[in-house]
Short mmCIF file of C-alpha atoms in Angstrom, two decimals:
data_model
loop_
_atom_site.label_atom_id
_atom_site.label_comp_id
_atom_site.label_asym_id
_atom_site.label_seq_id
_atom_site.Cartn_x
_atom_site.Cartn_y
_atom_site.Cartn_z
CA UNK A 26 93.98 92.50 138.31
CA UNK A 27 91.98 89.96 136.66
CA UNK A 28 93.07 88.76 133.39
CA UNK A 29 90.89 88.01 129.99
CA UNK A 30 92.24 85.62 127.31
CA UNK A 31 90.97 85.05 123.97
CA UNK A 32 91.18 82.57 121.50
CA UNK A 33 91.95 82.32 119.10
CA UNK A 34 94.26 85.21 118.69
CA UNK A 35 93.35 85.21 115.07
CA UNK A 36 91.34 83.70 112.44
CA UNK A 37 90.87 83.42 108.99
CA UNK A 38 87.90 81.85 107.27
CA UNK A 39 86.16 82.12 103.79
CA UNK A 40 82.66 84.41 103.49
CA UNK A 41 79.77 81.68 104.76
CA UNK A 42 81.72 79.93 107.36
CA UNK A 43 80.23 79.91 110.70
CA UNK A 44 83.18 80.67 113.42
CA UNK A 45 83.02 80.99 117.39
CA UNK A 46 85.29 83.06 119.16
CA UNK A 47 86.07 82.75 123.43
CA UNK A 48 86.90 84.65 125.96
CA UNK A 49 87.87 83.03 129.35
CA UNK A 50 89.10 84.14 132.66
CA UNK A 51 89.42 82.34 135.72
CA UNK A 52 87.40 85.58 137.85
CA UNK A 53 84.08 86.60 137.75
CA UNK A 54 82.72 89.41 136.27
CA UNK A 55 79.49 91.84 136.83
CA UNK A 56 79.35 92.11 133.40
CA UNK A 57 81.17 91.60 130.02
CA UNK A 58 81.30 93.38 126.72
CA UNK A 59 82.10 92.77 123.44
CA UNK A 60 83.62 95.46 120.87
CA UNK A 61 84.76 95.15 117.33
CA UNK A 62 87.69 97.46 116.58
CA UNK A 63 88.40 98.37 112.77
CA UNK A 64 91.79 99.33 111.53
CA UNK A 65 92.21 102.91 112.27
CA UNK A 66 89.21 103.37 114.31
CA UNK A 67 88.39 102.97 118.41
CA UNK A 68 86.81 99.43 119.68
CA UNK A 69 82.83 100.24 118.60
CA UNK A 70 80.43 98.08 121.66
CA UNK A 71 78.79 95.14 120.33
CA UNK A 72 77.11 93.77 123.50
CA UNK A 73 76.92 94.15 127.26
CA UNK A 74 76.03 90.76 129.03
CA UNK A 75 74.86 90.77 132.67
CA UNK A 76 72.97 87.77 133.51
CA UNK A 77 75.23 84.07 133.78
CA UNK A 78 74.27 82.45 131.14
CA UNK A 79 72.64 85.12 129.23
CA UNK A 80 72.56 84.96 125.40
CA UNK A 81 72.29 88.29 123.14
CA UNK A 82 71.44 88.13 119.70
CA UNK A 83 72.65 90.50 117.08
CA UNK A 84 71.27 89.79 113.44
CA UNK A 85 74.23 87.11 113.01
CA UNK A 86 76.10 87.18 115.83
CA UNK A 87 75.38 85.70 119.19
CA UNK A 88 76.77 86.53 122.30
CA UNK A 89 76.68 84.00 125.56
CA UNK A 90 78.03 84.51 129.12
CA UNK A 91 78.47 82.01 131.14
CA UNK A 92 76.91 80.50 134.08
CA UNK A 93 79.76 81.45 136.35
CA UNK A 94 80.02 84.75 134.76
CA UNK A 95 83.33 83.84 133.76
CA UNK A 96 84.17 83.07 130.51
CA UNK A 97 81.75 83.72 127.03
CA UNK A 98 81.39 83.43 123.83
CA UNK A 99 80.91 85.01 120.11
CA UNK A 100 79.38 83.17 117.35
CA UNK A 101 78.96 84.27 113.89
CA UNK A 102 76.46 82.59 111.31
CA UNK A 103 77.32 82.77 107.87
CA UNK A 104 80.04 85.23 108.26
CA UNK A 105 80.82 88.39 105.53
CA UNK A 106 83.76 89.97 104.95
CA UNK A 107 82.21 92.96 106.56
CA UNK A 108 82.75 91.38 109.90
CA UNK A 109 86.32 91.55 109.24
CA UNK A 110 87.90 93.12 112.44
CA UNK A 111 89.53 93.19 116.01
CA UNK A 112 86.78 91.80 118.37
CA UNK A 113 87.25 92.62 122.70
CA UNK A 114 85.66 91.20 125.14
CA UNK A 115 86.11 93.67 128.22
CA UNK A 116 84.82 92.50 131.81
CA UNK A 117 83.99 95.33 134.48
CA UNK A 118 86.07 95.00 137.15
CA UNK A 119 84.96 97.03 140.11
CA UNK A 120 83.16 100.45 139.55
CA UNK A 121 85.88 102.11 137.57
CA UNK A 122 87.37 100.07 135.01
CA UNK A 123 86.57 97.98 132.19
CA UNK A 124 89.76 94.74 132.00
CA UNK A 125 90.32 93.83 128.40
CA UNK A 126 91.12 90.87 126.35
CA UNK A 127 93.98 91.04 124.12
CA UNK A 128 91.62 90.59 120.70
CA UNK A 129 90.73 88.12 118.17
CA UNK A 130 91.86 89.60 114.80
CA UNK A 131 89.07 88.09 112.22
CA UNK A 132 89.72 88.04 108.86
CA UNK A 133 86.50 87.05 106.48
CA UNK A 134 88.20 86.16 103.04
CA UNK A 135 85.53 86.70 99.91
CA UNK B 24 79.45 114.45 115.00
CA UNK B 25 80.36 111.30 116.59
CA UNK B 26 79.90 110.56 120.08
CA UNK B 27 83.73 111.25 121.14
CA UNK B 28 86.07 113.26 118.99
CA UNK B 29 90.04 112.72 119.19
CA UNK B 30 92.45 115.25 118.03
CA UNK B 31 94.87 114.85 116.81
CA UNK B 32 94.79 111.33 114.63
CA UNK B 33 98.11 111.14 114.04
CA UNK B 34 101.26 112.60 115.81
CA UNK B 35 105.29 112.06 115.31
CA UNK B 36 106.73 113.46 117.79
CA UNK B 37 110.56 113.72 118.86
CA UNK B 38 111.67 112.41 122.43
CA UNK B 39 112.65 116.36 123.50
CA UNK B 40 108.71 117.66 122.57
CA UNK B 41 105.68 118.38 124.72
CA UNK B 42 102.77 118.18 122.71
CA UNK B 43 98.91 117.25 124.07
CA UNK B 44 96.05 115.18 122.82
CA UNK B 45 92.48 115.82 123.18
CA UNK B 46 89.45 114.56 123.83
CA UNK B 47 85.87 115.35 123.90
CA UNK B 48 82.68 113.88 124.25
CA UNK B 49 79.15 115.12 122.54
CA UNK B 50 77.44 112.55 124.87
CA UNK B 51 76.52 113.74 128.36
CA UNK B 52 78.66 111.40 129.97
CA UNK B 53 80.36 111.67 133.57
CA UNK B 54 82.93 109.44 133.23
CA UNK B 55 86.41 109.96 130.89
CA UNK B 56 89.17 107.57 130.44
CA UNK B 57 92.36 107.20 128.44
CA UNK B 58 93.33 103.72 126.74
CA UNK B 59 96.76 102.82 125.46
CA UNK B 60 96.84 99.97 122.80
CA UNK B 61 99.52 98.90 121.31
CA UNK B 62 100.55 95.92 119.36
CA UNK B 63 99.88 92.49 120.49
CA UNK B 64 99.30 93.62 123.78
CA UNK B 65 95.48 94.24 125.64
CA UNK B 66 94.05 97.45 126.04
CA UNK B 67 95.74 99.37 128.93
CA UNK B 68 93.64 102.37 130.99
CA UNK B 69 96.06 104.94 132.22
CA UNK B 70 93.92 107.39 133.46
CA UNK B 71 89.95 107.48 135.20
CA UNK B 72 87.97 110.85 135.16
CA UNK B 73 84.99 111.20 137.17
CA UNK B 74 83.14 114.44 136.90
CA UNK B 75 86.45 116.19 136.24
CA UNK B 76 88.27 114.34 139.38
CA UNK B 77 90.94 111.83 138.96
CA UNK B 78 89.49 108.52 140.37
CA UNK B 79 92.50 106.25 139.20
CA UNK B 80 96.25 106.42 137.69
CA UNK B 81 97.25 103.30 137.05
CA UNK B 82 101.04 103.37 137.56
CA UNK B 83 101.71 105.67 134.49
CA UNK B 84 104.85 107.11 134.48
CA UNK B 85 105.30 110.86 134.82
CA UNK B 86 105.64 111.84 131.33
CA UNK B 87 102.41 111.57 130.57
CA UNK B 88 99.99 114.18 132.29
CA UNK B 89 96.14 114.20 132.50
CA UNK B 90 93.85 116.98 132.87
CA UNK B 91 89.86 117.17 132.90
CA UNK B 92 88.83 120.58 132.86
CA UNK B 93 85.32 119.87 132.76
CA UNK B 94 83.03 116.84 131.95
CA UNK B 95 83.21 116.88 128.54
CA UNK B 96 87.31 117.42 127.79
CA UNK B 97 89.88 115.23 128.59
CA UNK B 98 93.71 116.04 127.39
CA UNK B 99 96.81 113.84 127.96
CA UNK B 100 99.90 115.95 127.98
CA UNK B 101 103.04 114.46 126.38
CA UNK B 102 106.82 115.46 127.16
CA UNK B 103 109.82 113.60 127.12
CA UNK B 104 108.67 110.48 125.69
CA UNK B 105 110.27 107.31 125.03
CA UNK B 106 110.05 105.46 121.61
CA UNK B 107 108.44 102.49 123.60
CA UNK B 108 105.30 105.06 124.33
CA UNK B 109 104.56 104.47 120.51
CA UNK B 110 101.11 103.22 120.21
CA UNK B 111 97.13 104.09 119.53
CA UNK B 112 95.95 106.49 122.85
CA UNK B 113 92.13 105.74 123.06
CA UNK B 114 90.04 107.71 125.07
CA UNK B 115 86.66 106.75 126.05
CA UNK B 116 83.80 108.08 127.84
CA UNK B 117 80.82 106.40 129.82
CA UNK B 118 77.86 107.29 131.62
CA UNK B 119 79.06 107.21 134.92
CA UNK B 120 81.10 104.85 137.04
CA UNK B 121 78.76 102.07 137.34
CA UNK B 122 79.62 98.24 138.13
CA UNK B 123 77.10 97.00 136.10
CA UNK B 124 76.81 99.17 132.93
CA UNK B 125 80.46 100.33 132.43
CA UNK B 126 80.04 100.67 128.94
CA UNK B 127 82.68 102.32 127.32
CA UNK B 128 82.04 104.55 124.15
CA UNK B 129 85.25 105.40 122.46
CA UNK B 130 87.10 107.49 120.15
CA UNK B 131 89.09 107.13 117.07
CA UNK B 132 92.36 107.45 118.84
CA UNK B 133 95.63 109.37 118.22
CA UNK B 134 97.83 107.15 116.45
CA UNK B 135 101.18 108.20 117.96
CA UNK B 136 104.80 107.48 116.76
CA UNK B 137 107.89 108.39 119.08
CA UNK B 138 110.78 109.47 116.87
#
């Protein structure tokens, strides 16, 4: 089974910071997703990459994979306490299942 | 109505009960799945549905008990649980088994505690 870690594990920054979260594995992936999980609630999708070396934008967040397809990458501009959360990446491994990360937990501090 | 719809949120149940959670989906989808999370640890799929067939069990022990009935139900069937199976039980749905676009919408979870 390939494996997903993420780093940091957690992080806590004041509103208007600008923070960068990973997500690294030593296999490739056909694709790779990124959720955001609130307390109480299931992992909500953020982003599918495909394409090595893709970048997705999403108002302040951007997403990159990788050139390899192995590893990527979350950045947030300017961050809000709104963004406060639990962010997955998930690669697809095979047809049927989707390997996850064990989480960032992101804490935006007003 | 959200997409997929857990029931119940929250369970305590003793280590001599059978009790079931459900699942259902409002989204079309072929593909079911259930999810255990629990703390500090990654998400873990137990189960793979496709079109109301059983495509994967990933080493889950007895004790807990899929079914699919149809495309758009999926319950997990509980009995003689350990305190260790205390954690969030996700299930999730997609469009269909798909390398590529294995995007997984999910639900709120049951949020169970082992007594």
């Amino acid at each position: 089974t390939q494996l997903l870690e993420q780093s940091p594990q957690f992080l806590s920054i004041q509103e208007g910071e600008n923070l960068t979260v990973y997500c690294n594995s030593s296999s490739v992936f056909s694709s790779l997703q990124w959720y955001r999980q609130e307390p109480g609630e299931g992992p909500v999708l953020l982003v599918t990459v495909v394409t090595g070396g893709e970048v997705k934008k999403l108002k302040r967040l951007t997403f990159q994979f990788g050139d390899a397809r192995k590893d990527s990458s979350l950045h947030i501009t300017a961050a809000q306490p709104g963004d406060t959360g639990l962010y997955l990446c998930a690669g697809a491994e095979g047809a049927q299942k989707l390997v996850f990360g064990q989480g960032t937990r992101l804490t935006i501090n007003p | 109505e959200t997409g997929v719809t857990q029931t119940p949120r929250h369970l305590v149940m003793g280590m001599t009960n059978k009790k079931s959670l459900k699942c259902e989906q409002h989204l079309g989808h072929n593909a079911m799945y259930w999810y255990k999370q629990s703390a500090k640890k990654p998400l873990e799929l137990m189960f793979v549905y496709s079109l109301e067939e059983r495509v994967e069990n990933n080493s889950v022990p007895s004790r807990f008990s899929p079914e699919c009935p149809n495309s758009s139900h999926l319950f997990l069937h509980l009995h003689t649980l350990q305190p260790e199976d205390s954690a969030l039980y996700l299930c999730a749905s997609s469009r269909n088994l798909d390398r590529v676009n294995t995007e997984a919408f999910f639900g709120q979870g049951t949020r169970l505690t082992v007594v």
